[in-house]
Coordinates of C-alpha atoms and ligand atoms in Angstrom, one line a residue:
M29 CA 76.9 20.4 133.4
D30 CA 75.9 17.3 131.3
R31 CA 75.7 18.4 127.6
Q32 CA 72.6 16.2 127.1
I33 CA 70.6 18.5 129.4
K34 CA 68.3 20.8 127.5
N35 CA 65.4 21.7 129.8
I36 CA 65.8 22.5 133.5
V37 CA 63.4 23.1 136.3
I38 CA 64.9 24.5 139.5
L39 CA 63.0 24.7 142.9
T40 CA 64.3 27.0 145.5
G41 CA 63.4 27.4 149.2
A42 CA 64.3 29.5 152.2
G43 CA 67.9 28.1 152.3
V44 CA 68.8 30.1 149.1
S45 CA 68.0 33.4 150.9
A46 CA 69.5 32.3 154.3
E47 CA 72.9 33.8 153.6
S48 CA 71.3 37.1 152.6
G49 CA 70.1 37.3 156.2
I50 CA 66.5 36.1 155.8
D51 CA 65.7 33.5 158.5
T52 CA 64.6 30.1 157.2
F53 CA 61.4 28.6 158.6
R54 CA 63.0 25.6 160.2
S55 CA 66.0 27.4 161.8
A56 CA 63.7 29.2 164.2
G57 CA 62.6 25.8 165.6
G58 CA 59.5 26.0 163.5
L59 CA 58.6 29.4 164.8
W60 CA 58.4 32.3 162.5
E61 CA 59.7 35.4 164.3
Q62 CA 58.3 33.8 167.5
H63 CA 54.9 32.9 165.9
K64 CA 53.5 29.5 165.3
V65 CA 52.7 29.0 161.6
E66 CA 49.1 28.3 162.2
D67 CA 48.8 31.6 164.1
V68 CA 50.0 33.7 161.2
A69 CA 50.0 31.8 157.9
T70 CA 46.5 30.4 157.4
P71 CA 43.2 32.0 156.2
E72 CA 41.8 31.0 159.6
A73 CA 44.5 33.0 161.4
F74 CA 43.8 36.0 159.2
A75 CA 40.1 35.8 160.0
R76 CA 40.7 35.3 163.7
D77 CA 43.4 38.0 164.3
P78 CA 43.9 40.1 161.1
D79 CA 46.1 42.7 163.0
L80 CA 48.6 40.0 164.1
V81 CA 48.8 38.6 160.6
L82 CA 49.1 42.0 158.9
R83 CA 51.8 43.1 161.4
F84 CA 53.7 39.8 160.8
Y85 CA 53.8 40.3 157.0
D86 CA 54.4 44.1 157.3
M87 CA 57.5 43.3 159.4
R88 CA 58.7 40.7 156.8
R89 CA 58.0 42.9 153.8
E90 CA 60.1 45.6 155.4
R91 CA 62.9 43.1 156.2
I92 CA 63.3 41.9 152.7
Q93 CA 63.9 45.5 151.5
Q94 CA 66.9 45.7 153.8
V95 CA 68.8 42.7 152.5
E96 CA 70.6 41.9 149.2
P97 CA 70.8 38.9 146.9
N98 CA 73.7 36.6 147.5
A99 CA 76.1 34.6 145.3
A100 CA 73.6 31.8 144.9
H101 CA 70.9 34.2 143.5
Y102 CA 73.5 35.7 141.1
A103 CA 74.7 32.4 139.9
L104 CA 71.1 31.3 139.1
A105 CA 70.5 34.6 137.3
R106 CA 73.7 34.0 135.2
L107 CA 72.4 30.5 134.3
D108 CA 69.0 31.9 133.4
A109 CA 70.6 34.5 131.1
E110 CA 73.0 32.1 129.4
W111 CA 70.9 28.9 129.2
S112 CA 69.7 28.4 125.6
G113 CA 67.3 25.6 126.5
N114 CA 64.1 25.9 128.5
L115 CA 64.6 26.9 132.2
L116 CA 62.1 27.6 134.9
L117 CA 63.0 28.7 138.4
V118 CA 60.1 27.9 140.7
T119 CA 60.6 29.5 144.1
Q120 CA 58.7 28.8 147.3
N121 CA 60.3 32.1 148.6
V122 CA 58.2 35.2 148.8
D123 CA 61.2 37.6 148.8
D124 CA 62.3 39.4 145.6
L125 CA 66.0 38.4 145.7
H126 CA 65.8 36.2 142.5
E127 CA 64.4 39.1 140.6
R128 CA 66.9 41.6 142.0
A129 CA 69.7 39.2 141.0
G130 CA 68.3 39.3 137.4
T131 CA 66.5 36.0 137.0
K132 CA 63.7 36.4 134.4
R133 CA 62.2 32.9 134.0
L134 CA 60.8 32.8 137.5
L135 CA 57.6 31.6 139.1
H136 CA 56.6 32.4 142.7
M137 CA 54.4 29.4 143.7
H138 CA 53.7 30.8 147.2
G139 CA 53.1 34.5 146.3
E140 CA 55.2 37.6 147.0
H141 CA 55.8 39.9 149.9
L142 CA 55.9 42.9 147.6
N143 CA 52.3 42.4 146.3
A144 CA 49.0 43.1 148.0
W145 CA 45.8 41.5 146.9
C146 CA 42.4 43.2 147.1
T147 CA 39.8 40.8 148.2
A148 CA 37.1 43.2 147.1
C149 CA 38.1 43.6 143.5
D150 CA 40.6 40.7 143.1
V151 CA 43.3 43.0 141.7
R152 CA 46.9 42.5 142.8
H153 CA 49.2 45.6 143.3
G154 CA 52.9 46.0 143.9
W155 CA 53.2 46.9 147.5
R156 CA 56.2 48.1 149.6
G157 CA 54.4 49.8 152.5
T158 CA 52.3 48.4 155.3
L159 CA 48.8 47.0 155.3
I160 CA 48.1 47.3 159.1
D161 CA 46.6 50.8 158.5
R162 CA 44.0 49.2 156.1
P163 CA 44.9 51.4 153.1
A164 CA 42.4 51.8 150.2
C165 CA 42.8 49.6 147.2
P166 CA 44.3 51.7 144.3
S167 CA 41.8 50.1 141.9
C168 CA 38.4 50.0 143.6
G169 CA 39.1 52.5 146.4
I170 CA 37.7 50.3 149.1
S171 CA 39.7 50.3 152.4
G172 CA 40.6 47.4 154.6
Q173 CA 40.3 44.7 151.8
L174 CA 44.0 44.4 150.9
R175 CA 45.7 41.2 152.2
P176 CA 49.2 39.9 151.7
D177 CA 49.6 38.2 148.3
I178 CA 50.9 35.1 150.0
V179 CA 49.7 31.5 149.6
W180 CA 48.8 30.4 153.2
F181 CA 48.6 26.8 154.4
G182 CA 45.4 25.3 153.1
E183 CA 45.4 27.7 150.0
M184 CA 46.2 26.5 146.5
P185 CA 49.8 27.4 145.3
Y186 CA 50.0 29.5 142.2
R187 CA 50.4 28.2 138.6
M188 CA 50.7 24.5 139.5
G189 CA 49.7 23.6 135.9
D190 CA 52.6 25.6 134.5
I191 CA 55.0 24.0 137.0
Y192 CA 53.9 20.4 136.0
H193 CA 54.0 21.4 132.3
A194 CA 57.7 22.5 132.7
L195 CA 58.5 19.5 134.8
N196 CA 57.1 17.1 132.2
R197 CA 59.4 18.3 129.5
A198 CA 62.5 18.7 131.8
D199 CA 65.7 16.7 131.6
L200 CA 66.9 17.9 135.0
F201 CA 65.2 18.9 138.3
V202 CA 67.4 20.7 140.8
S203 CA 66.2 21.5 144.3
I204 CA 68.1 24.2 146.3
G205 CA 67.7 25.2 149.9
T206 CA 64.5 23.5 150.8
S207 CA 63.7 21.1 153.6
G208 CA 61.1 19.3 151.5
A209 CA 58.5 19.7 154.3
V210 CA 55.7 21.5 152.5
Y211 CA 53.5 20.1 149.7
P212 CA 52.9 20.2 146.8
A213 CA 56.4 21.7 146.4
A214 CA 58.0 18.8 148.2
G215 CA 56.3 16.4 145.8
L216 CA 57.9 17.8 142.7
V217 CA 61.0 15.6 143.0
R218 CA 58.8 12.5 143.0
E219 CA 57.1 13.7 139.8
A220 CA 60.6 14.2 138.3
R221 CA 61.7 10.7 139.3
Q222 CA 58.5 9.2 137.9
N223 CA 59.4 11.0 134.7
G224 CA 62.7 9.2 134.8
I225 CA 64.9 12.4 134.8
A226 CA 68.0 13.4 136.7
T227 CA 67.4 15.0 140.1
L228 CA 70.0 17.0 142.0
E229 CA 69.6 18.4 145.6
L230 CA 71.8 21.3 146.8
N231 CA 71.1 21.9 150.5
L232 CA 73.0 22.7 153.7
E233 CA 72.1 19.2 155.0
P234 CA 70.0 16.2 154.0
S235 CA 66.3 17.1 153.6
H236 CA 63.1 15.2 154.1
S237 CA 63.3 14.3 150.3
S238 CA 67.0 13.5 150.0
S239 CA 66.4 9.8 149.2
W240 CA 64.4 10.9 146.1
F241 CA 67.3 12.6 144.5
T242 CA 69.8 10.8 142.2
E243 CA 72.5 13.2 143.6
S244 CA 72.6 15.3 146.8
R245 CA 75.4 17.8 147.6
H246 CA 75.5 19.4 151.1
G247 CA 76.9 22.8 152.0
P248 CA 76.0 26.5 151.9
A249 CA 74.1 27.6 148.7
T250 CA 76.6 30.4 148.1
E251 CA 79.3 27.7 147.5
L252 CA 77.3 24.9 146.0
V253 CA 75.2 26.9 143.5
P254 CA 78.1 28.8 141.8
Q255 CA 80.1 25.5 141.6
W256 CA 77.1 23.8 140.0
V257 CA 76.3 26.6 137.6
D258 CA 79.9 27.5 136.6
Ligands
BV8_324 C1 47.7 23.1 149.8 C2 54.1 31.4 152.2 C3 45.5 22.3 149.1 C4 53.8 31.7 153.6 C5 54.2 29.0 152.4 C6 46.1 20.4 156.4 C7 45.3 21.3 155.8 C8 45.6 21.9 154.6 C9 46.8 21.6 153.9 C10 47.6 20.7 154.5 C11 47.3 20.0 155.7 N1 48.3 19.1 156.0 C12 49.2 19.2 155.1 C13 48.8 20.1 154.1 C14 49.5 20.5 153.0 C15 50.3 21.7 153.4 C16 51.6 21.2 153.9 O1 52.4 20.8 153.1 N2 51.8 21.3 155.2 C17 53.0 20.8 155.7 C18 53.4 21.6 156.9 C19 52.9 19.3 156.1 N3 50.4 22.5 152.2 C20 49.6 23.5 151.9 O2 48.7 23.9 152.7 C21 49.7 24.1 150.5 N4 48.4 24.2 150.0 O3 48.0 22.0 150.1 O4 46.5 23.4 149.2 C22 44.5 22.8 148.3 C23 44.0 22.0 147.2 C24 43.0 22.4 146.4 C25 42.4 23.7 146.7 C26 42.8 24.5 147.7 C27 43.9 24.0 148.5 C28 50.2 25.5 150.6 C29 51.6 25.5 151.2 C30 52.1 26.9 151.0 C31 52.3 27.6 152.4 N5 52.9 28.9 152.3 N6 54.8 30.2 152.2 C32 54.9 32.7 154.1 O5 56.0 32.6 153.6 O6 54.6 33.5 155.0 S1 55.2 27.7 152.8 C33 56.7 28.2 153.4 O7 57.2 27.2 154.1 C34 57.7 28.5 152.3 O8 57.1 29.1 151.2 C35 58.2 27.1 152.0 O9 57.4 26.4 151.1 C36 58.0 26.4 153.4 C37 59.3 26.4 154.1 O10 60.1 25.5 153.4 P1 61.6 25.8 153.0 O11 61.6 26.9 152.0 O12 62.1 24.5 152.6 O13 62.3 26.3 154.3 P2 62.7 25.5 155.5 O14 63.1 26.5 156.6 O15 61.7 24.4 155.8 O16 64.1 24.8 155.0 C38 65.2 25.5 154.6 C39 66.2 24.5 154.1 O17 67.3 25.3 153.7 C40 66.7 23.5 155.2 O18 66.7 22.3 154.6 C41 68.1 24.0 155.5 O19 68.9 22.9 155.7 C42 68.5 24.7 154.2 N7 69.4 25.8 154.4 C43 69.5 26.6 155.4 N8 70.6 27.5 155.2 C44 71.1 27.1 154.0 C45 70.4 26.1 153.5 N9 70.7 25.5 152.3 C46 71.7 26.0 151.6 N10 72.5 27.1 152.1 C47 72.2 27.6 153.2 N11 72.9 28.7 153.7

C-alpha cells in the first residue's frame, strides 16, 4: 500500500459476507429470502405486519450465528490491528463477522442483528434469541416493545457525523462488496472524490458507483482483500 497513506476509511457491504454463506441483497433478484424489501425492511412494514418482520429478522439473526468469517474479514482485521494511522471500517452489514474476525475500529451504520432495541425505554440489548414471542425488555420489563436494532429504509443511518468526520481526514477510501445502490452509504465515494483523495473499489463486478472510483478491481473478496491488505 502507498506509503503516503495515513488515514483510511473502508466501507463494506453484503459482498464481503457472501463467501461466508450470507446471501447478498441483489443476488436474490432484489428479494430477501423471498420477501420484497418494502414488505420487511421499513417502519411501515413493521407497523402493518409485525409478525412477518419479526420472523424475517429472527430467521436472519439465527442464520448469522451458523456461519463463520472468511479470508476477507480476517485480512481487514489484520489491517486494523497493524495500521498505525487512523482507520475506520464502516459496514452496511448487520452481521457480526467483522467483530468475530477481530476488527475493533468498526461502525455499523445500518444496525446489528445481534441487538434488540426497546421502543418503550429506548435501551438496546445484545440479543441472540427470537423476538416473535414478544419477550420483556430486560431494562423496563415491558413486553412486546423490542424491535430489531436495524436501520430500515426511511430511517436515519447511525453515526453519520462520525463517518463524515473520518472521511474528511482520510487519505484513502476503499469500498468492498457493495453495489452502491443504497444511500447515504453509496454517496460516500462522491464525498471522498470531492475531498480529492484516492478511492479504491474491490467488488465482484462493476457497481453503480464504479465510475466514481480512481481504481476498481473485480473478483471475489476473499482473493482481492488479502491481496490488497498484504
Ligand atoms: C435514509 C438494514 C433518510 C436492513 C439496510 C424513499 C423514502 C425514504 C428513503 C429513500 C427513498 N428513496 C430513496 C431513499 C433512500 C434510501 C435508499 O437509498 N433507497 C435505495 C433503494 C434507492 N435510503 C434510506 O432509506 C436510508 N435512510 O435515507 O434516511 C432520513 C433522513 C433524515 C431523517 C430520517 C431519515 C437507510 C438505508 C438503510 C436501509 N437498511 N440494511 C437489513 O439488512 O435488513 S440497507 C441494506 O441494503 C444493506 O445494509 C446495504 O446497505 C444494502 C444492500 O447493499 P449491499 O450491501 O451493497 O448489497 P448488494 O446485494 O446490493 O450488493 C452486494 C455487492 O457485492 C454486489 O455489488 C455484488 O457484485 C458484490 N459481491 C457479491 N459477492 C461478492 C461480491 N463482492 C466481492 N466478493 C464476493 N464474493
